[in-house]
JSON list of C-alpha atoms and ligand atoms in Angstrom, two decimals:
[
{"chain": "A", "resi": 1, "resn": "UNK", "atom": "CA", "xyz": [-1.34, -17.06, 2.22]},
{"chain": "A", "resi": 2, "resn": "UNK", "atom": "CA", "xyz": [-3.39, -18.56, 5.42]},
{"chain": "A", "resi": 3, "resn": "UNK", "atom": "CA", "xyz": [-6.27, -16.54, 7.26]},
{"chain": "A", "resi": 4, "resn": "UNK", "atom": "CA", "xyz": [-7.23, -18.69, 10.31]},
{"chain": "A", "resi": 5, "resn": "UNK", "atom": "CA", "xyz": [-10.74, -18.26, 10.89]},
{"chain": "A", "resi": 6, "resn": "UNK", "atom": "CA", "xyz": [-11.10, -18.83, 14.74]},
{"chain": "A", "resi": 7, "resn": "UNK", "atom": "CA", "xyz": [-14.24, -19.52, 14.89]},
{"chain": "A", "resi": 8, "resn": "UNK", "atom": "CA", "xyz": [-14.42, -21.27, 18.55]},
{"chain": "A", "resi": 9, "resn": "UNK", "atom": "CA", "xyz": [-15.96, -19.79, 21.57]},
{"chain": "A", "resi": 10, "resn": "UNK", "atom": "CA", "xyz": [-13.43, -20.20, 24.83]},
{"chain": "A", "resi": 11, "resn": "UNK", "atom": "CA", "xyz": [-10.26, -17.54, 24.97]},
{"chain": "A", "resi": 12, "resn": "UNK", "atom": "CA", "xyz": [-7.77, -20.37, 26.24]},
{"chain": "A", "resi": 13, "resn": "UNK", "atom": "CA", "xyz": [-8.70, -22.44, 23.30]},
{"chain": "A", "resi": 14, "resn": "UNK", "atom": "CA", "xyz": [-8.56, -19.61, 20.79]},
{"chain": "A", "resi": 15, "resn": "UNK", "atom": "CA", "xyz": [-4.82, -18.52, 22.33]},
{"chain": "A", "resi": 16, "resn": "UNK", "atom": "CA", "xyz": [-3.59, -22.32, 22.27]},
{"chain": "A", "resi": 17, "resn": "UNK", "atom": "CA", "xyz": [-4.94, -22.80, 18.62]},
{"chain": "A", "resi": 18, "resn": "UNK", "atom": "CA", "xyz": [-3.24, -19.29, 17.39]},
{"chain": "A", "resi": 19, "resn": "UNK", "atom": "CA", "xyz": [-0.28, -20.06, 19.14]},
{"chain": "A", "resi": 20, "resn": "UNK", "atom": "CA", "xyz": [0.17, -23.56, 17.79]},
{"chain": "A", "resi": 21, "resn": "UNK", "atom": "CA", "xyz": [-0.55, -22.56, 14.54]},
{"chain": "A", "resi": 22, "resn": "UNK", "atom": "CA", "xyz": [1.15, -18.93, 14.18]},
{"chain": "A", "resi": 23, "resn": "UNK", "atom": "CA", "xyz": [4.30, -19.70, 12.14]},
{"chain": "A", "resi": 24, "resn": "UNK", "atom": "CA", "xyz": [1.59, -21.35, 9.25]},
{"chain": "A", "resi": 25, "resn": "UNK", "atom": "CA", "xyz": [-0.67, -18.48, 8.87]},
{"chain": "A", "resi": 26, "resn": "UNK", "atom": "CA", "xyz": [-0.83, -14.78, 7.91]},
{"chain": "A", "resi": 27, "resn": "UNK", "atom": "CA", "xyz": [-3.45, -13.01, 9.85]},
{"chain": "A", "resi": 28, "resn": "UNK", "atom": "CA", "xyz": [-6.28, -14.39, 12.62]},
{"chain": "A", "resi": 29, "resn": "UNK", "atom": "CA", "xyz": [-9.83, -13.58, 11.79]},
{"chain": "A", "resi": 30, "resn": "UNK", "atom": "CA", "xyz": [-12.07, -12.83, 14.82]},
{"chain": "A", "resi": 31, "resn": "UNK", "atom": "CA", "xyz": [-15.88, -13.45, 14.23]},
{"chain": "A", "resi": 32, "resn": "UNK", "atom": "CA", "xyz": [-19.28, -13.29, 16.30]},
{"chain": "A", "resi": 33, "resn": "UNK", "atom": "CA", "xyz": [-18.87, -17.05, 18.24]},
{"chain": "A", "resi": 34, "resn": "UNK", "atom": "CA", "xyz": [-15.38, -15.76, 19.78]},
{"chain": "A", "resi": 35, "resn": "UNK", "atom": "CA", "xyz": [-16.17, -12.19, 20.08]},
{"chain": "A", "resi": 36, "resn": "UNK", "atom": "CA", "xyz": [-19.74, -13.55, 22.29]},
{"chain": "A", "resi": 37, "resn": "UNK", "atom": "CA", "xyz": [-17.56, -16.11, 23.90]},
{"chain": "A", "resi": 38, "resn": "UNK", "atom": "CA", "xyz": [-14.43, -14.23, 24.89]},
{"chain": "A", "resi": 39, "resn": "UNK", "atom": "CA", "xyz": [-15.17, -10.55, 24.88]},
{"chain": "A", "resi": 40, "resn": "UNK", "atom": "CA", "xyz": [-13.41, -8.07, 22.50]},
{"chain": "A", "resi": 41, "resn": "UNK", "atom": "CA", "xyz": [-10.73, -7.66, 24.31]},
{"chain": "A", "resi": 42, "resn": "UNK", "atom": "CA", "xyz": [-8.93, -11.02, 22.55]},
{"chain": "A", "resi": 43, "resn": "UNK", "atom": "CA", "xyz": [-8.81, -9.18, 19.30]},
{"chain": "A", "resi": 44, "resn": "UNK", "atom": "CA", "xyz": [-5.68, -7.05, 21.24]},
{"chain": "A", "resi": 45, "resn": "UNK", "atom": "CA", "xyz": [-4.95, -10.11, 23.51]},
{"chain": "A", "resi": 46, "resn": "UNK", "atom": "CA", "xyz": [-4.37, -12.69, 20.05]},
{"chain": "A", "resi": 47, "resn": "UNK", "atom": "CA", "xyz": [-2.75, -9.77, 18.03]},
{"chain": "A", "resi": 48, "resn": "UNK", "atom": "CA", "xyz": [-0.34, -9.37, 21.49]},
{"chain": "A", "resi": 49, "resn": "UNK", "atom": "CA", "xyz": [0.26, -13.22, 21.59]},
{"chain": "A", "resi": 50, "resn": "UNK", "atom": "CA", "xyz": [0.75, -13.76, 17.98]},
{"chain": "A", "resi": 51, "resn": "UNK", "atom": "CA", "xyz": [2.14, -10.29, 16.25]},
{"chain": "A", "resi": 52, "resn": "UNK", "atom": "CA", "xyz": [-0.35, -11.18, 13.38]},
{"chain": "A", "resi": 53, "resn": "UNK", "atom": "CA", "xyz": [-2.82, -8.65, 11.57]},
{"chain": "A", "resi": 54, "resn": "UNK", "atom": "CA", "xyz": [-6.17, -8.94, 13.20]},
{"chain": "A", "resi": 55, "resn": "UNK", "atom": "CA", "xyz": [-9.24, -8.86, 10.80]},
{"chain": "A", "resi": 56, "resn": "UNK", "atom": "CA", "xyz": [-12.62, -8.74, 12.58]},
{"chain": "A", "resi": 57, "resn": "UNK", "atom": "CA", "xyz": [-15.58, -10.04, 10.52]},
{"chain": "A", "resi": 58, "resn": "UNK", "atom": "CA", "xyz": [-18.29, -8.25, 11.88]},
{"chain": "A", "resi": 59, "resn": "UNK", "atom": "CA", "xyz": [-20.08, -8.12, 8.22]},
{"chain": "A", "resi": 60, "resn": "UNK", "atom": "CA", "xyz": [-21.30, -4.83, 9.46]},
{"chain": "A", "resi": 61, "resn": "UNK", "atom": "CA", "xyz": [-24.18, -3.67, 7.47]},
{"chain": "A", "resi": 62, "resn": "UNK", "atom": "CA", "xyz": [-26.04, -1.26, 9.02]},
{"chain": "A", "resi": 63, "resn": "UNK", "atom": "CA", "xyz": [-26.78, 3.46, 7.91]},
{"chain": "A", "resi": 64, "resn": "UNK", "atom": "CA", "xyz": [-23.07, 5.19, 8.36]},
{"chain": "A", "resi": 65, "resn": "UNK", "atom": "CA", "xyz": [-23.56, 6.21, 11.58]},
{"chain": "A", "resi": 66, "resn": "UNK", "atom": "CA", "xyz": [-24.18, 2.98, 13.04]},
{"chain": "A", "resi": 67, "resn": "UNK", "atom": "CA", "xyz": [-21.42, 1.20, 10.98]},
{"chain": "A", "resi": 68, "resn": "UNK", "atom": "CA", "xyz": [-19.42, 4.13, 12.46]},
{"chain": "A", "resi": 69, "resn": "UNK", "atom": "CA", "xyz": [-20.11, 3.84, 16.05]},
{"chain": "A", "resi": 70, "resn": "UNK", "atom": "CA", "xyz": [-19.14, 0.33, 15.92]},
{"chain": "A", "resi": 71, "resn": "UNK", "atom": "CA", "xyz": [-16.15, 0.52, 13.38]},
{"chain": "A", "resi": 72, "resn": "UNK", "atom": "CA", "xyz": [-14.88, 3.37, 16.36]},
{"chain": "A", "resi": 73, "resn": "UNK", "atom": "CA", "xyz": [-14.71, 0.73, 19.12]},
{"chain": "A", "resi": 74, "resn": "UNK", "atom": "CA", "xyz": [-13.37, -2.00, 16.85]},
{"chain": "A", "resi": 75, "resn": "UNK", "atom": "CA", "xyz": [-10.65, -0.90, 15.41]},
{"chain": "A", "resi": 76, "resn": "UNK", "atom": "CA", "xyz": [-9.59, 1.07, 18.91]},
{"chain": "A", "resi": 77, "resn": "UNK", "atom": "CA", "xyz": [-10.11, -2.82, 20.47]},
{"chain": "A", "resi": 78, "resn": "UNK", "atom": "CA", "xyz": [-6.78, -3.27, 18.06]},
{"chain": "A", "resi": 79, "resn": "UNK", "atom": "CA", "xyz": [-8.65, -4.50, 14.61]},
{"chain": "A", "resi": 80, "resn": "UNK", "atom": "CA", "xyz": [-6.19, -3.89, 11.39]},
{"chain": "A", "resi": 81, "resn": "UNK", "atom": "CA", "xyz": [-9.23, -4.52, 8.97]},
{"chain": "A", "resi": 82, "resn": "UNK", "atom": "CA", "xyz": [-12.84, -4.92, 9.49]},
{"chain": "A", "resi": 83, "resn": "UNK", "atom": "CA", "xyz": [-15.06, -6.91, 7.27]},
{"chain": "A", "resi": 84, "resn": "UNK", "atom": "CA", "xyz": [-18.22, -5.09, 6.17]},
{"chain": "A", "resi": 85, "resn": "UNK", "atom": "CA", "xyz": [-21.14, -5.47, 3.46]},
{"chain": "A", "resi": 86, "resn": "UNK", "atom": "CA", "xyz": [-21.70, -3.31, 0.40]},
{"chain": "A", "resi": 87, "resn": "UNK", "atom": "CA", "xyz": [-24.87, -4.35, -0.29]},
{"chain": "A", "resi": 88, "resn": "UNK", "atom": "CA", "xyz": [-26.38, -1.33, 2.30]},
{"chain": "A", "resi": 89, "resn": "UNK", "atom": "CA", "xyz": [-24.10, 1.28, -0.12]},
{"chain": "A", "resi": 90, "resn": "UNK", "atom": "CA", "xyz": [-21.41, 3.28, -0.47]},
{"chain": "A", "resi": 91, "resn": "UNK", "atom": "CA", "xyz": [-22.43, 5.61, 2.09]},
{"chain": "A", "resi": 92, "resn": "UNK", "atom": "CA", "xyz": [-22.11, 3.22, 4.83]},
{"chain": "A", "resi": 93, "resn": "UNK", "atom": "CA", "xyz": [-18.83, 1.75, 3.40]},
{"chain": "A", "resi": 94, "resn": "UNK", "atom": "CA", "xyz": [-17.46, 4.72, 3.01]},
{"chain": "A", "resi": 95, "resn": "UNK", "atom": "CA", "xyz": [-17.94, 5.28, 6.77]},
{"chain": "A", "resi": 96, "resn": "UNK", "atom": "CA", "xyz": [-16.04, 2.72, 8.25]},
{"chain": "A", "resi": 97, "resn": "UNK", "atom": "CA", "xyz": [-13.15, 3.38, 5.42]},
{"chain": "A", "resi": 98, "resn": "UNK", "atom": "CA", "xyz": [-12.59, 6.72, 6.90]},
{"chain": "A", "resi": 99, "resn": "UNK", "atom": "CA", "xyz": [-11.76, 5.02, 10.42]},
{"chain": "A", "resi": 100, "resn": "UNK", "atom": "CA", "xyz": [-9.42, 2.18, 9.06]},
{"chain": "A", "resi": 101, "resn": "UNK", "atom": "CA", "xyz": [-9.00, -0.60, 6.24]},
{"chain": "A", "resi": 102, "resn": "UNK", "atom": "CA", "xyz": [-11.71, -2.82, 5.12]},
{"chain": "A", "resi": 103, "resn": "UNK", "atom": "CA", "xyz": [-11.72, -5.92, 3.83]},
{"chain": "A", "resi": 104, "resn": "UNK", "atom": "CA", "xyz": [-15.67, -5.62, 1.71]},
{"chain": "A", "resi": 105, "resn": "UNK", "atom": "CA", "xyz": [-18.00, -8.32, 0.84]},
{"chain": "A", "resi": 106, "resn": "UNK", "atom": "CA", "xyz": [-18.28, -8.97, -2.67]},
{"chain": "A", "resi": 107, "resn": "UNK", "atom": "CA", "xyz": [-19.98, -12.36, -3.11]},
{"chain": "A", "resi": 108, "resn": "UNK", "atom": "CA", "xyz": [-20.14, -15.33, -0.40]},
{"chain": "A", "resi": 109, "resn": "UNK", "atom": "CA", "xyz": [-19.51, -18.98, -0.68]},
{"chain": "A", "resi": 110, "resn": "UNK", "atom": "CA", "xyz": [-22.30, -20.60, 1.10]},
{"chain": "A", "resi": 111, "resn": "UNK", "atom": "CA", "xyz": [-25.44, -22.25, -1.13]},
{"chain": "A", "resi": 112, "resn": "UNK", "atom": "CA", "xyz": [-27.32, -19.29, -0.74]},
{"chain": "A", "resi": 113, "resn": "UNK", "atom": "CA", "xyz": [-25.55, -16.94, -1.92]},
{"chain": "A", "resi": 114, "resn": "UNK", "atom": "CA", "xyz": [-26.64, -17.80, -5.01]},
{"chain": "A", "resi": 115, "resn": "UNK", "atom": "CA", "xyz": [-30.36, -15.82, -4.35]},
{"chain": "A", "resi": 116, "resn": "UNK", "atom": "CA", "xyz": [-29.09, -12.58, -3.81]},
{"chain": "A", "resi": 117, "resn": "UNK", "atom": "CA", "xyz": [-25.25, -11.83, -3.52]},
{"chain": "A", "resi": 118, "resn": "UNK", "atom": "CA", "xyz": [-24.15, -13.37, -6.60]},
{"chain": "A", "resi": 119, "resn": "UNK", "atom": "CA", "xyz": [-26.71, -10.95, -8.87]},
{"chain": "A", "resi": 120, "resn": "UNK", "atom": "CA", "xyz": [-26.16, -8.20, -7.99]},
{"chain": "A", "resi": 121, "resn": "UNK", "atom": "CA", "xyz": [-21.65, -9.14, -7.26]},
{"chain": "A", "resi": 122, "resn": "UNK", "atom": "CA", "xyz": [-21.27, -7.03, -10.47]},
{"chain": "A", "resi": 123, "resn": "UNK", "atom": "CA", "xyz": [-22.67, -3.81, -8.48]},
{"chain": "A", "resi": 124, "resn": "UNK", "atom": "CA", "xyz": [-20.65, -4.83, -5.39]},
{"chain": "A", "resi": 125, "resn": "UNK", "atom": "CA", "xyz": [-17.18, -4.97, -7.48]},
{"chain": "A", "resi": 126, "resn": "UNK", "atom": "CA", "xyz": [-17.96, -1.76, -9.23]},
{"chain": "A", "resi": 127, "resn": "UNK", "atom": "CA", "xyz": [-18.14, -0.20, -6.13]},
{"chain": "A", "resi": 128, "resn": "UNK", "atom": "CA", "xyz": [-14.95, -1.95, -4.69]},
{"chain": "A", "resi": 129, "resn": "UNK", "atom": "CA", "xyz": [-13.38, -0.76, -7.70]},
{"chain": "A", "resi": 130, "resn": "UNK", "atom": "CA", "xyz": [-14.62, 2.96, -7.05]},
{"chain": "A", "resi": 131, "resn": "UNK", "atom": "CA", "xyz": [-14.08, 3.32, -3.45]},
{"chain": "A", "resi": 132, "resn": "UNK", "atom": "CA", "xyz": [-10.47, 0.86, -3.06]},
{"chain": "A", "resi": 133, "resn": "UNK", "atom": "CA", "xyz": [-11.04, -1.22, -0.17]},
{"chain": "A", "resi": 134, "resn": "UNK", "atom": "CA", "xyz": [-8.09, -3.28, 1.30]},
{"chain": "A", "resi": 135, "resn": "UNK", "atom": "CA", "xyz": [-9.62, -6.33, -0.19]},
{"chain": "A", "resi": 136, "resn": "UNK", "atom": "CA", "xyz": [-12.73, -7.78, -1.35]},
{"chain": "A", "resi": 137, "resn": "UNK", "atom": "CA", "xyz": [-14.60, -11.71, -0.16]},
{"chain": "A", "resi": 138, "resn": "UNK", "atom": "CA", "xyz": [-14.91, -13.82, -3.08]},
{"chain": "A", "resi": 139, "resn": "UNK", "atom": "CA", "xyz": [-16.61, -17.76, -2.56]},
{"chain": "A", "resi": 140, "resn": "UNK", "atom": "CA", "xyz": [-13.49, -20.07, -2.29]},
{"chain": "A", "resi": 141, "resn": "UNK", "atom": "CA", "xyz": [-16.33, -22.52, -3.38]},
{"chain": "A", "resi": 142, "resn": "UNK", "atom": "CA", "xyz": [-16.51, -21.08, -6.71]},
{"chain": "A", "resi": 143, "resn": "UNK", "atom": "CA", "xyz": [-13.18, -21.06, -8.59]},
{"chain": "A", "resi": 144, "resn": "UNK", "atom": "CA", "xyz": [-15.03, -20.15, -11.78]},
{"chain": "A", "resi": 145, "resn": "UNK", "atom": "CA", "xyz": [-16.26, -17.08, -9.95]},
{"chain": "A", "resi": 146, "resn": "UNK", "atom": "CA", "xyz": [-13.23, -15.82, -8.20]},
{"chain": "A", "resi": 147, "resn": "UNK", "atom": "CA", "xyz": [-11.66, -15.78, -11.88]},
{"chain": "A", "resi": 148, "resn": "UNK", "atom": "CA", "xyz": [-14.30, -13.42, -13.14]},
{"chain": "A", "resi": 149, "resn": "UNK", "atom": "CA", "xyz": [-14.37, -11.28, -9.85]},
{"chain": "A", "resi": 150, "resn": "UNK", "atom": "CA", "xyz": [-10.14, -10.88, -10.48]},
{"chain": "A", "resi": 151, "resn": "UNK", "atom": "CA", "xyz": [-10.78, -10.25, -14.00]},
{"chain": "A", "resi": 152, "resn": "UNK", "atom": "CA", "xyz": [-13.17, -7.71, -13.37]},
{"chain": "A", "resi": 153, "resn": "UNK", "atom": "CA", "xyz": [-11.75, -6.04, -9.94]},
{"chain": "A", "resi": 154, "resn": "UNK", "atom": "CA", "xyz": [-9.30, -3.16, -10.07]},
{"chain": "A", "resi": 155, "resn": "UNK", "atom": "CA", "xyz": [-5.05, -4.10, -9.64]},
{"chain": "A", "resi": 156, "resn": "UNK", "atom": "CA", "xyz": [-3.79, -3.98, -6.41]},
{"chain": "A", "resi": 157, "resn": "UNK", "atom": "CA", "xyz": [-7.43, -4.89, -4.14]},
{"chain": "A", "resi": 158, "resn": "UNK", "atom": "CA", "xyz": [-7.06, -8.32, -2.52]},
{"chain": "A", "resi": 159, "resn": "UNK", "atom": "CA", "xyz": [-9.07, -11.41, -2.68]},
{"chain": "A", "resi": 160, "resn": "UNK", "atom": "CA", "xyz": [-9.96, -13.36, 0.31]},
{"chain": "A", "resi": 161, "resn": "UNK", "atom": "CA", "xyz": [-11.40, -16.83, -0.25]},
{"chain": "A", "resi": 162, "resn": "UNK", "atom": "CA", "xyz": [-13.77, -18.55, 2.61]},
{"chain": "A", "resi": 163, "resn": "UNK", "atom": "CA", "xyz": [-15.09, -21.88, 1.63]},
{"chain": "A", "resi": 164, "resn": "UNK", "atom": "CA", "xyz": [-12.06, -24.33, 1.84]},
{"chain": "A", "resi": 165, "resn": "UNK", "atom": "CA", "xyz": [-12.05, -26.80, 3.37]},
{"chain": "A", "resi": 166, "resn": "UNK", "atom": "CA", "xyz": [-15.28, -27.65, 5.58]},
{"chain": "A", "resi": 167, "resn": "UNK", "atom": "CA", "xyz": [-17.28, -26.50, 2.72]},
{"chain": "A", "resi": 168, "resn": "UNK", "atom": "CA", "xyz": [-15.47, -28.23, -0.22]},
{"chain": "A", "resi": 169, "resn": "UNK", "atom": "CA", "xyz": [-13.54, -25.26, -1.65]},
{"chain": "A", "resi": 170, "resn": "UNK", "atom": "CA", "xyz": [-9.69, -26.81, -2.96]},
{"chain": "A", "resi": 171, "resn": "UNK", "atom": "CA", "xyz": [-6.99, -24.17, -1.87]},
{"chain": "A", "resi": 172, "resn": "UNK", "atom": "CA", "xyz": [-5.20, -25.05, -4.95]},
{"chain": "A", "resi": 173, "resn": "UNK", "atom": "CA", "xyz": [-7.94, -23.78, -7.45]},
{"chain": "A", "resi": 174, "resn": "UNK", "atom": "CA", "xyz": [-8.98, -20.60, -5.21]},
{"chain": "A", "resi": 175, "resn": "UNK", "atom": "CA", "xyz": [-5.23, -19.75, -5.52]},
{"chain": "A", "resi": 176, "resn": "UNK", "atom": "CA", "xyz": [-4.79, -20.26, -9.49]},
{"chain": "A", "resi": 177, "resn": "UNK", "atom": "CA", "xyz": [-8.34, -18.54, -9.33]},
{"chain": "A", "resi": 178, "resn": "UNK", "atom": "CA", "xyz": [-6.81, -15.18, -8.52]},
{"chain": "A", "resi": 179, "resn": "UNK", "atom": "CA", "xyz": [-7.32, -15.46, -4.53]},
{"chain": "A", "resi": 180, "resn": "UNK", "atom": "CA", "xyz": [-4.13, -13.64, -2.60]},
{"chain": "A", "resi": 181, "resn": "UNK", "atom": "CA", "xyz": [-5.75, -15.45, 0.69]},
{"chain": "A", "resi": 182, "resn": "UNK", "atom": "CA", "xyz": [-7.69, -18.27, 1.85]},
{"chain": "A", "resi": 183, "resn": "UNK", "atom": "CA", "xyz": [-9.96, -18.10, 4.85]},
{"chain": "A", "resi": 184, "resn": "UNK", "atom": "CA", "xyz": [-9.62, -21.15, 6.85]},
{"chain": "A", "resi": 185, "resn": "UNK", "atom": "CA", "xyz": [-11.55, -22.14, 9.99]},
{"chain": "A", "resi": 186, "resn": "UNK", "atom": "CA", "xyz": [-12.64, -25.98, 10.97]},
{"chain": "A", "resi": 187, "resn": "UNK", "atom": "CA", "xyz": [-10.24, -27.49, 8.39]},
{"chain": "A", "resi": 188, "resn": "UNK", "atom": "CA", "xyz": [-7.73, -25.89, 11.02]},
{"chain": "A", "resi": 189, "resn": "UNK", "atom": "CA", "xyz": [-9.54, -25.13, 14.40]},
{"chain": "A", "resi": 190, "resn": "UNK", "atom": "CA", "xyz": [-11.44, -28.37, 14.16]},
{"chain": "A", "resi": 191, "resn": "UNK", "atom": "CA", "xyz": [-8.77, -30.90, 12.86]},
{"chain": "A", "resi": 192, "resn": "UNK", "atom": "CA", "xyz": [-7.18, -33.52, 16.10]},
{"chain": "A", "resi": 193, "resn": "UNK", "atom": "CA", "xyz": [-3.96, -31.50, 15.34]},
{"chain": "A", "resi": 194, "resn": "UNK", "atom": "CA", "xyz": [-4.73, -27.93, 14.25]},
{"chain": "A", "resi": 195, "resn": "UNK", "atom": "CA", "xyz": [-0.97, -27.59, 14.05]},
{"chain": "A", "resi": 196, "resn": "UNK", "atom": "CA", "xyz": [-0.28, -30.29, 11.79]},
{"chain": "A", "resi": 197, "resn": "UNK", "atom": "CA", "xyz": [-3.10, -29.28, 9.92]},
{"chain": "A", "resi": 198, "resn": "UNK", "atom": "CA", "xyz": [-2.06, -25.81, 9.30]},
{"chain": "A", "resi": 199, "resn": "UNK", "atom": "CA", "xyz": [1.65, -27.18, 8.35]},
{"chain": "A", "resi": 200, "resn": "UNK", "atom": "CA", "xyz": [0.22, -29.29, 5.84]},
{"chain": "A", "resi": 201, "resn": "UNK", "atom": "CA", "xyz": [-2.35, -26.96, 4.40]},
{"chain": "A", "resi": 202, "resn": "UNK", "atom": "CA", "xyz": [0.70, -24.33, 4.43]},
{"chain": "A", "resi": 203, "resn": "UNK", "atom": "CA", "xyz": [2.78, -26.92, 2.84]},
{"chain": "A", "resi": 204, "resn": "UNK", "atom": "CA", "xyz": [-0.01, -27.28, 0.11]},
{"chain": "A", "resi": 205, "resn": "UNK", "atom": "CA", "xyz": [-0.13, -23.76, -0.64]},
{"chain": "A", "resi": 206, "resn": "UNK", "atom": "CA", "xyz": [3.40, -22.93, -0.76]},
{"chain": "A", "resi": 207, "resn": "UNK", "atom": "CA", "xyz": [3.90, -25.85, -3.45]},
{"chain": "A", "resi": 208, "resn": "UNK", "atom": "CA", "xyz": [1.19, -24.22, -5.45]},
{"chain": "A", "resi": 209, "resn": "UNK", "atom": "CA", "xyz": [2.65, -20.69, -5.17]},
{"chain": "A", "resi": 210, "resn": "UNK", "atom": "CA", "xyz": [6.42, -22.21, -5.69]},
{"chain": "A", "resi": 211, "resn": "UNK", "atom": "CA", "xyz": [5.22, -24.31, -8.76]},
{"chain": "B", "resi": 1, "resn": "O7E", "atom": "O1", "xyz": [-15.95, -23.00, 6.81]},
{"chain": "B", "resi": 1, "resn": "O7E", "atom": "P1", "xyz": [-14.82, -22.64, 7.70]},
{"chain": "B", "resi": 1, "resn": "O7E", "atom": "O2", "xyz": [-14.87, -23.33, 9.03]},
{"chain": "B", "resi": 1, "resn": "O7E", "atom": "O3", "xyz": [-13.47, -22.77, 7.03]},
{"chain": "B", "resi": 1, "resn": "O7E", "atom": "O4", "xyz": [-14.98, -21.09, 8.10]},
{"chain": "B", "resi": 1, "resn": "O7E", "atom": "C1", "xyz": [-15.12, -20.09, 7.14]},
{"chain": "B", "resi": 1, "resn": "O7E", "atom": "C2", "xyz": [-15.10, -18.72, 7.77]},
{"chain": "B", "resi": 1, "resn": "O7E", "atom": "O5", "xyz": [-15.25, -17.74, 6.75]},
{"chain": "B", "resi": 1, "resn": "O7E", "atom": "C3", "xyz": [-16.21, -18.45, 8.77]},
{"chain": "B", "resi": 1, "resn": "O7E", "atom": "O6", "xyz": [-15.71, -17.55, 9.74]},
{"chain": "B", "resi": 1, "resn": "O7E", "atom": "C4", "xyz": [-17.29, -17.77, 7.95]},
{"chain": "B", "resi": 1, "resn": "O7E", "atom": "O7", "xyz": [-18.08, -16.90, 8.73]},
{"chain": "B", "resi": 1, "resn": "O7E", "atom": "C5", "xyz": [-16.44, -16.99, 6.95]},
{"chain": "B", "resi": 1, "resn": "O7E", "atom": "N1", "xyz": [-17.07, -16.73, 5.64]},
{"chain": "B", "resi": 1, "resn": "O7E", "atom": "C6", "xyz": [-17.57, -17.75, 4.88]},
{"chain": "B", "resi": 1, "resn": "O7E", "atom": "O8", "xyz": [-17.47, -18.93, 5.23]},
{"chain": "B", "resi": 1, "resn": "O7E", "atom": "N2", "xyz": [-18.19, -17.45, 3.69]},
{"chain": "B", "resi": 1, "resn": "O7E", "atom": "C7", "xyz": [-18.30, -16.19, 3.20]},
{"chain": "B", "resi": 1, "resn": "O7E", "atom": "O9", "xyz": [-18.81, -15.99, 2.12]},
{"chain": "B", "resi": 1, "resn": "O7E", "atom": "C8", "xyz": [-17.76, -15.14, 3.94]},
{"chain": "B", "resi": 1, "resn": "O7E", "atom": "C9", "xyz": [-17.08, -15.46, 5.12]},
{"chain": "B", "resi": 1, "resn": "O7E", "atom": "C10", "xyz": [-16.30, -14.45, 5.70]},
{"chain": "B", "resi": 1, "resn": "O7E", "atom": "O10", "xyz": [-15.18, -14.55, 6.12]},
{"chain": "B", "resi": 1, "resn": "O7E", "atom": "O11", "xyz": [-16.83, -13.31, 5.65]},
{"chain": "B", "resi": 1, "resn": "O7E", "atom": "C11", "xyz": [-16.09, -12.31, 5.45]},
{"chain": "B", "resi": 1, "resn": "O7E", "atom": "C12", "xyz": [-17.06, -11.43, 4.89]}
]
């Protein structure tokens, strides 16, 4: 299953690209560059347009009452699941989880992750494990370590998969990896014919899950 990533700044473009692309994809996730460029209101205004889940990847890391305050406006701005870090602690996890479903990071797919995530990911999935978030972020980049992180994480918590596409990650081994979802942004968003591009990526995945 598709998450778009919709990572551009302008609301017309954002609406265009979910509406073009709606039938192909599973939920819309809402980060900084469109929540700076369009205001928060088209977390309510894309969930209106496209009856899709809305996940808003805030990566909120900050004490519980902080991660609170914001969480509050967030999920009343019409978010079904925000994205948060667990590398500040249970405490502030647990703070947001009390207002709605989380989707928490586990271990990201850029280079870097490499120098502090991925050492202490162990930590980070015993806690997912202990406190049952909605899902979990795994690097899409990393096959080898989505396998261990679904090995290792509790039935029934998600995985979502950033990293294919633009930065190299194959859908097709993410998916026989253990991912239930694949974040994709510019592979979609960016491509001449986001639409097209989200058939055939859809087309791609659906093989895989058929076969
Ligand atoms: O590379 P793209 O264009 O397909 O976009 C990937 C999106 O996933 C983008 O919004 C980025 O912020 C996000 N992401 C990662 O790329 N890597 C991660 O490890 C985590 C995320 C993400 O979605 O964070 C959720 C915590």
């Amino acid at each position: 299953m598709i998450v778009l990533a919709l990572d551009v700044y302008e609301r017309e473009r954002a609406l265009r690209i979910a509406e073009d692309v709606r039938e192909y994809i599973s939920m819309i996730k809402v980060n900084w560059p469109l929540i700076l460029g369009s205001g928060i209101g088209i977390i309510r205004e894309l969930k209106e347009r496209t009856g899709l889940p809305m996940i808003a990847d805030l990566k909120l890391a900050d004490i519980p009452n902080t991660n609170r305050l914001v969480a509050k406006k967030v999920f009343e701005a019409g978010a079904d699941y925000i994205i948060v870090h667990g590398f500040v602690g249970r405490d502030s996890v647990r703070a947001i989880m009390e207002l709605g479903e989380i989707i928490m990071v586990v271990e990201m797919s850029h280079p870097g992750a490499e120098e502090f995530i991925q050492p202490v990911a162990d930590k980070l999935i015993e806690i997912a494990n202990e406190i049952e978030p909605f899902g979990v972020i795994a690097p899409g980049t990393r096959p080898e370590r989505v396998r261990y992180i679904r090995k290792m994480l509790k039935k029934g918590i998600k995985i979502f998969t950033p990293g294919i596409g633009a930065q190299g990650g194959s859908a097709r081994k993410a998916l026989e990896a253990g991912a239930d979802y694949i974040i994709v942004g510019r592979r979609i968003y960016g491509a001449e014919d986001p639409r097209r591009a989200a058939e055939e990526l859809y087309k791609e995945v659906r093989a895989w899950s058929s076969g």
